Amino acid sequence: MNSFKDIFENYHWDDIKAKLEKVTLSDVENSLEKSTKTIEDFLNFLSPVAAQKLEVMAKMTQQLTQKRFGKTIQLYAPLYLSNECQNICTYCGFSLDNSLKRKTLSSTELIIEAMALKAMEVNHVLLVSGEANKTVGIDYFLTAVRLLKPHFANISIEVQPLSEEEYQQLHDEGVNAVLVYQETYHQEVYKEYHPKGKKSNFNFRLETPDRIGKAGIHKMGLGVLLGLEDWRVDSFFNALHIDYLQKQYWKSKFSVSFPRLRPAEGIIEPNFIMEDKDLLQLICAYRIWNEELEISISTRENEKFRNNIISLGATAMSAGSKTNPGGYVVDQESLEQFETSDERSMNEIRSIIKQAGYDPVMKDWDAVYSGI
């Protein structure tokens, strides 16, 4: 088996959608009682009828999360490197067709932004960039990692898909995790959302986690952009992808994120509305299906939802986020990728977590002990 594409081609969007509609309450109950869950059980947990068991699922999610991760929440913050992008994506503020101010941080500016994060006591940083290979490519990322490595315990990246060799270079420099989102697994409409640029190549993006796994990256983060297509079907394919990756690259760890479409310059309205209760069901489905999976909640979500999800499955949360390059200090007016919903500071989020009886963790000790 060469890549996930070999498995993906055996499944069809409309077939999964039809299966979701046929799930019965008995199917859901039987899946909840099983000691070992399969991808078919995950499909049952995603189904519309499973919403009737949401209270039961939420209690199970809380118990399973505490059993595996304790009462801790890992805190991190994004550091946006650049909003330059060569792609046209109909849902993104960085899209090439948005005629707005572009910004790429210099090495000096990068350190200034990093020091602002250190003042917030951030030790886990996520480097994010638009997809501009000529100006913000592997050489830029390697320089950024080398500059930041002395200041942070853990460095993750969320940038354009790279080659296996380039991921190996990042791994050798100490990058702990790579996040890459397919956005939607609906191949027939993918091109409509990505009409121009390298990102329009569906299969190249689909096979990116395989290249990350082969490079030996410690952790991979996956997700779909919730709001583009039917969230239940897209999430099934995302879980199918994770299921394959865990078996193929068993030494790596995995996380899942839940980006919902947020307002941004020039973007489309969500094609599918996902309510808070739907997102809660999705988080519960992932946790009950996969006890080892890390679950990350970003500042795209509102304060109320983030407060409640602390005790219902989250293992990591961003806080105090700025989604534009230089947003902390250097250039606060540069183009942002999307508007955040929860604008509370890192200290406020830490306080909320403590009030919920949980421990906010600023340093990722796992990276230290694993020798990364």
C-alpha positions as a printed Julia matrix, in Angstrom:
372×3 Matrix{Float64}:
   0.0    0.0    0.0
   1.59   3.28  -1.14
  -0.69   5.9    0.43
  -4.12   6.66   1.86
  -5.3    7.29  -1.7
  -5.47   3.51  -2.22
  -8.04   3.23   0.59
  -9.85   6.47  -0.22
 -10.67   5.29  -3.73
 -12.72   2.39  -2.3
 -15.18   4.77  -0.65
 -17.71   7.12  -2.2
 -19.18  10.29  -0.74
 -22.83   9.55  -1.58
 -22.57   6.0   -0.2
 -21.32   7.28   3.17
 -24.02   9.92   3.27
 -26.66   7.26   2.65
 -25.21   4.98   5.34
 -25.33   7.79   7.89
 -29.03   8.3    7.24
 -29.77   4.59   7.71
 -28.14   4.26  11.16
 -30.66   3.29  13.85
 -30.66   4.09  17.56
 -29.99   0.41  18.21
 -26.88   0.61  16.02
 -25.6    3.53  18.11
 -26.31   1.79  21.41
 -24.55  -1.38  20.27
 -21.5    0.62  19.19
 -21.35   2.43  22.53
 -21.26  -0.88  24.38
 -18.37  -2.35  22.4
 -14.98  -2.47  24.11
 -13.08  -1.93  20.86
 -14.44   0.61  18.42
 -14.05   0.51  14.63
 -14.48   3.1   11.89
 -18.01   1.75  11.4
 -18.75   2.58  15.04
 -17.45   6.1   14.44
 -19.92   6.42  11.56
 -22.72   5.41  13.93
 -21.64   8.05  16.47
 -21.72  10.68  13.7
 -25.21   9.82  12.49
 -28.19  12.14  12.92
 -29.94   9.63  15.19
 -26.92   9.53  17.54
 -27.82  13.05  18.66
 -30.46  11.38  20.84
 -27.63   9.81  22.87
 -25.57  12.98  23.18
 -25.82  13.18  26.98
 -24.6    9.59  27.32
 -21.83  10.23  24.8
 -20.73  13.38  26.61
 -20.36  11.53  29.92
 -18.35   8.77  28.24
 -16.18  11.39  26.54
 -15.39  13.08  29.85
 -14.48   9.78  31.52
 -12.34   8.53  28.64
 -10.46  11.82  28.31
  -9.66  12.0   32.02
  -8.59   8.35  32.01
  -6.06   8.89  29.22
  -5.0   12.54  29.59
  -5.89  13.39  33.18
  -7.36  16.81  33.99
  -4.9   18.81  31.92
  -5.23  21.19  28.98
  -2.17  21.93  26.84
  -2.06  25.65  25.91
  -0.42  27.01  22.78
  -0.51  30.06  20.52
  -0.11  30.5   16.77
   2.62  32.65  15.28
   1.7   33.73  11.76
   4.78  34.04   9.57
   3.25  35.33   6.34
  -0.07  36.06   4.64
   1.4   35.8    1.15
  -0.3   33.05  -0.84
  -0.22  31.71  -4.39
  -3.56  29.92  -4.11
  -7.1   31.11  -4.7
  -9.28  29.55  -2.0
 -12.85  30.83  -1.83
 -13.03  30.61   1.98
  -9.7   32.15   3.07
  -8.66  35.71   3.86
  -5.16  34.99   2.49
  -6.51  34.06  -0.96
  -4.44  35.4   -3.88
  -7.41  37.31  -5.3
  -7.78  39.46  -2.17
  -6.02  42.74  -3.06
  -4.87  43.6    0.41
  -1.61  44.3    2.21
   0.72  41.3    2.32
   3.31  40.74   5.01
   6.11  38.24   5.63
   8.05  38.52   8.88
  11.78  39.16   8.7
  14.08  37.33  11.1
  14.15  40.36  13.39
  10.36  40.67  13.32
  10.03  36.97  13.99
  12.04  37.29  17.19
  10.04  40.35  18.27
   6.8   38.39  17.85
   8.31  35.42  19.65
   9.27  37.6   22.62
   5.67  38.84  22.81
   4.55  35.2   23.08
   7.2   34.47  25.69
   5.84  37.41  27.71
   2.53  35.51  27.66
   4.46  32.47  29.0
   3.82  30.54  25.78
   6.12  27.53  25.4
   4.25  25.7   22.64
   4.11  27.69  19.4
   2.36  26.84  16.14
   3.96  28.43  13.05
   1.37  29.27  10.39
   1.79  30.65   6.88
  -0.01  31.19   3.62
   1.09  28.93   0.78
   3.72  30.93  -1.13
   6.48  28.5   -2.05
   8.81  31.04  -3.69
   8.9   33.54  -0.83
   7.91  31.38   2.15
   9.33  27.95   1.42
  11.45  25.35   3.15
  14.51  27.61   3.55
  12.39  30.24   5.28
  10.8   27.63   7.57
  14.16  26.12   8.51
  15.51  29.57   9.38
  12.42  30.31  11.46
  12.71  27.04  13.38
  16.41  27.61  14.09
  15.68  31.1   15.4
  12.78  30.0   17.58
  14.09  26.69  18.9
  16.06  28.27  21.79
  12.9   30.04  23.01
  10.18  27.37  22.88
   9.86  23.85  24.28
   7.69  22.73  21.37
   7.39  23.93  17.75
   4.59  22.83  15.41
   3.92  24.02  11.87
   0.87  24.5    9.67
   2.07  25.48   6.21
   1.76  24.31   2.6
   2.25  20.59   1.8
   5.93  19.8    1.41
   8.01  16.91   0.07
   9.11  14.0    2.24
  12.69  15.29   2.12
  11.57  18.74   3.32
   9.59  17.23   6.18
  12.7   15.25   7.1
  14.68  18.5    7.23
  12.1   20.03   9.56
  12.14  16.9   11.71
  15.92  17.07  11.94
  15.68  20.71  13.08
  13.34  19.75  15.91
   9.81  20.35  14.61
   7.52  18.26  16.81
   4.22  18.29  14.9
   2.86  19.1   11.44
  -0.77  20.06  10.87
  -2.35  19.7    7.44
  -6.04  19.86   6.59
  -7.62  18.38   3.49
 -10.32  21.1    3.91
 -12.89  18.75   2.31
 -12.69  15.13   1.16
 -15.49  15.76  -1.39
 -13.28  15.36  -4.43
 -15.97  16.33  -6.94
 -16.36  19.85  -5.49
 -12.82  20.36  -4.15
 -11.78  22.19  -7.32
 -14.63  24.69  -6.9
 -13.18  25.8   -3.57
  -9.59  25.77  -4.88
  -9.72  27.04  -8.49
  -6.07  28.2   -8.73
  -2.7   27.31  -7.29
  -0.89  24.19  -6.12
  -3.59  23.57  -3.54
  -6.02  22.72  -6.34
  -4.23  19.35  -6.66
  -6.52  17.19  -4.51
  -4.37  14.06  -4.55
  -1.1   15.83  -3.72
  -2.73  17.25  -0.6
  -4.42  13.93   0.23
  -1.06  12.15   0.29
   0.68  14.81   2.41
   0.24  12.97   5.75
   1.94   9.93   4.21
   4.97  12.06   3.42
   4.9   13.46   6.97
   4.71   9.94   8.42
   7.56   8.64   6.29
   9.71  11.55   7.48
   9.24  10.42  11.07
   7.48  13.52  12.39
   6.45  12.92  16.01
   2.84  14.09  15.67
   0.39  14.78  12.85
  -2.68  16.99  13.07
  -5.63  16.51  10.72
  -9.03  18.11  10.25
 -11.57  19.42   7.76
 -12.92  22.93   7.32
 -16.36  22.58   8.85
 -18.89  24.44   6.75
 -17.67  23.64   3.25
 -19.57  20.37   2.86
 -21.66  17.96   4.97
 -19.72  17.82   8.25
 -20.75  14.26   8.99
 -19.46  12.83   5.71
 -16.28  14.93   5.72
 -15.55  13.91   9.31
 -16.01  10.22   8.46
 -13.35  10.51   5.77
 -11.07  12.44   8.12
 -11.38   9.64  10.71
 -10.81   7.04   7.98
  -7.61   8.9    7.14
  -6.48   8.95  10.79
  -7.34   5.25  11.16
  -5.08   4.41   8.22
  -2.25   6.67   9.42
  -2.26   5.23  12.94
  -1.82   1.74  11.55
   0.77   2.74   8.95
   2.83   5.15  11.09
   2.25   3.7   14.52
   5.2    5.5   16.11
   3.57   8.89  15.49
   0.9   10.56  17.6
  -2.22  12.17  16.15
  -4.45  15.12  16.87
  -7.65  16.43  15.33
  -8.87  20.02  15.08
 -12.29  21.4   14.26
 -12.0   24.66  12.31
 -15.43  26.1   11.56
 -15.72  28.78   8.88
 -15.24  32.2   10.45
 -15.59  35.69   8.89
 -12.6   36.81   6.82
 -11.87  39.15   3.95
 -13.54  38.03   0.7
 -14.72  34.58   1.86
 -17.87  32.66   1.03
 -20.69  32.0    3.45
 -20.69  28.48   4.97
 -22.31  25.96   2.65
 -23.39  23.86   5.65
 -24.2   25.29   9.06
 -22.77  23.4   12.01
 -24.37  24.19  15.37
 -22.54  23.94  18.7
 -24.43  20.76  19.57
 -23.23  19.23  16.3
 -19.63  20.06  17.13
 -20.05  18.55  20.58
 -21.39  15.36  19.0
 -18.41  15.26  16.64
 -15.91  15.69  19.48
 -17.63  12.93  21.45
 -17.61  10.67  18.4
 -13.85  11.07  18.02
 -13.08  10.5   21.68
 -15.31   7.42  22.12
 -13.9    5.95  18.91
 -10.25   6.74  19.67
  -9.05   7.2   23.25
  -5.5    8.12  22.19
  -6.44  10.98  19.87
  -5.52  14.49  20.99
  -8.34  17.0   20.52
  -7.51  20.65  19.89
  -9.93  23.59  20.17
  -8.98  26.94  18.63
 -10.1   30.52  19.25
 -12.44  30.24  16.27
 -14.96  28.96  18.83
 -16.92  31.25  21.12
 -16.22  31.74  24.82
 -19.2   29.73  26.07
 -18.38  26.69  23.95
 -14.69  26.77  24.89
 -15.52  27.08  28.6
 -17.77  24.01  28.45
 -15.51  21.86  26.29
 -12.67  22.02  28.85
 -14.26  19.14  30.75
 -15.77  17.43  27.7
 -12.91  16.12  25.62
 -10.46  18.91  24.85
  -6.77  18.17  25.41
  -5.29  21.32  23.83
  -6.47  24.91  23.33
  -5.03  27.99  21.71
  -5.36  31.3   23.51
  -4.62  34.97  22.92
  -4.38  34.18  19.22
  -3.55  36.67  16.47
  -4.16  35.32  12.97
  -2.16  37.91  11.04
   1.63  38.11  10.59
   2.99  40.58  13.12
  -0.35  40.59  14.91
   1.12  40.54  18.42
   3.49  43.52  18.05
   5.09  44.13  14.64
   2.15  44.85  12.31
  -1.18  44.6   14.07
  -3.12  45.87  11.03
  -1.9   43.28   8.52
  -4.42  41.0    6.81
  -5.73  38.28   9.12
  -6.68  34.8    7.94
  -9.94  34.82   9.87
 -11.56  36.61  12.8
 -11.16  34.96  16.18
 -14.27  34.48  18.3
 -12.66  34.01  21.72
 -10.42  37.06  22.19
  -9.57  36.48  25.86
  -5.92  36.63  26.88
  -3.74  33.65  27.71
  -3.95  34.52  31.42
  -7.75  34.67  31.29
  -7.94  31.24  29.64
  -5.55  29.79  32.21
  -7.78  31.15  34.97
 -10.92  29.67  33.36
  -9.22  26.27  33.08
  -8.2   26.34  36.73
 -11.72  27.33  37.79
 -12.98  24.22  35.95
 -10.7   22.09  38.11
  -8.18  21.45  35.34
  -4.47  22.17  35.04
  -3.34  24.5   32.22
  -0.05  23.11  30.87
   2.31  25.58  29.21
   5.19  23.21  28.52
   4.91  19.97  26.53
   6.97  17.58  28.65
   6.35  14.75  26.21
   8.64  16.4   23.69
  11.38  16.68  26.3
  11.21  13.05  27.4
  11.02  11.71  23.85
  14.27  13.42  22.96
  12.79  15.69  20.32
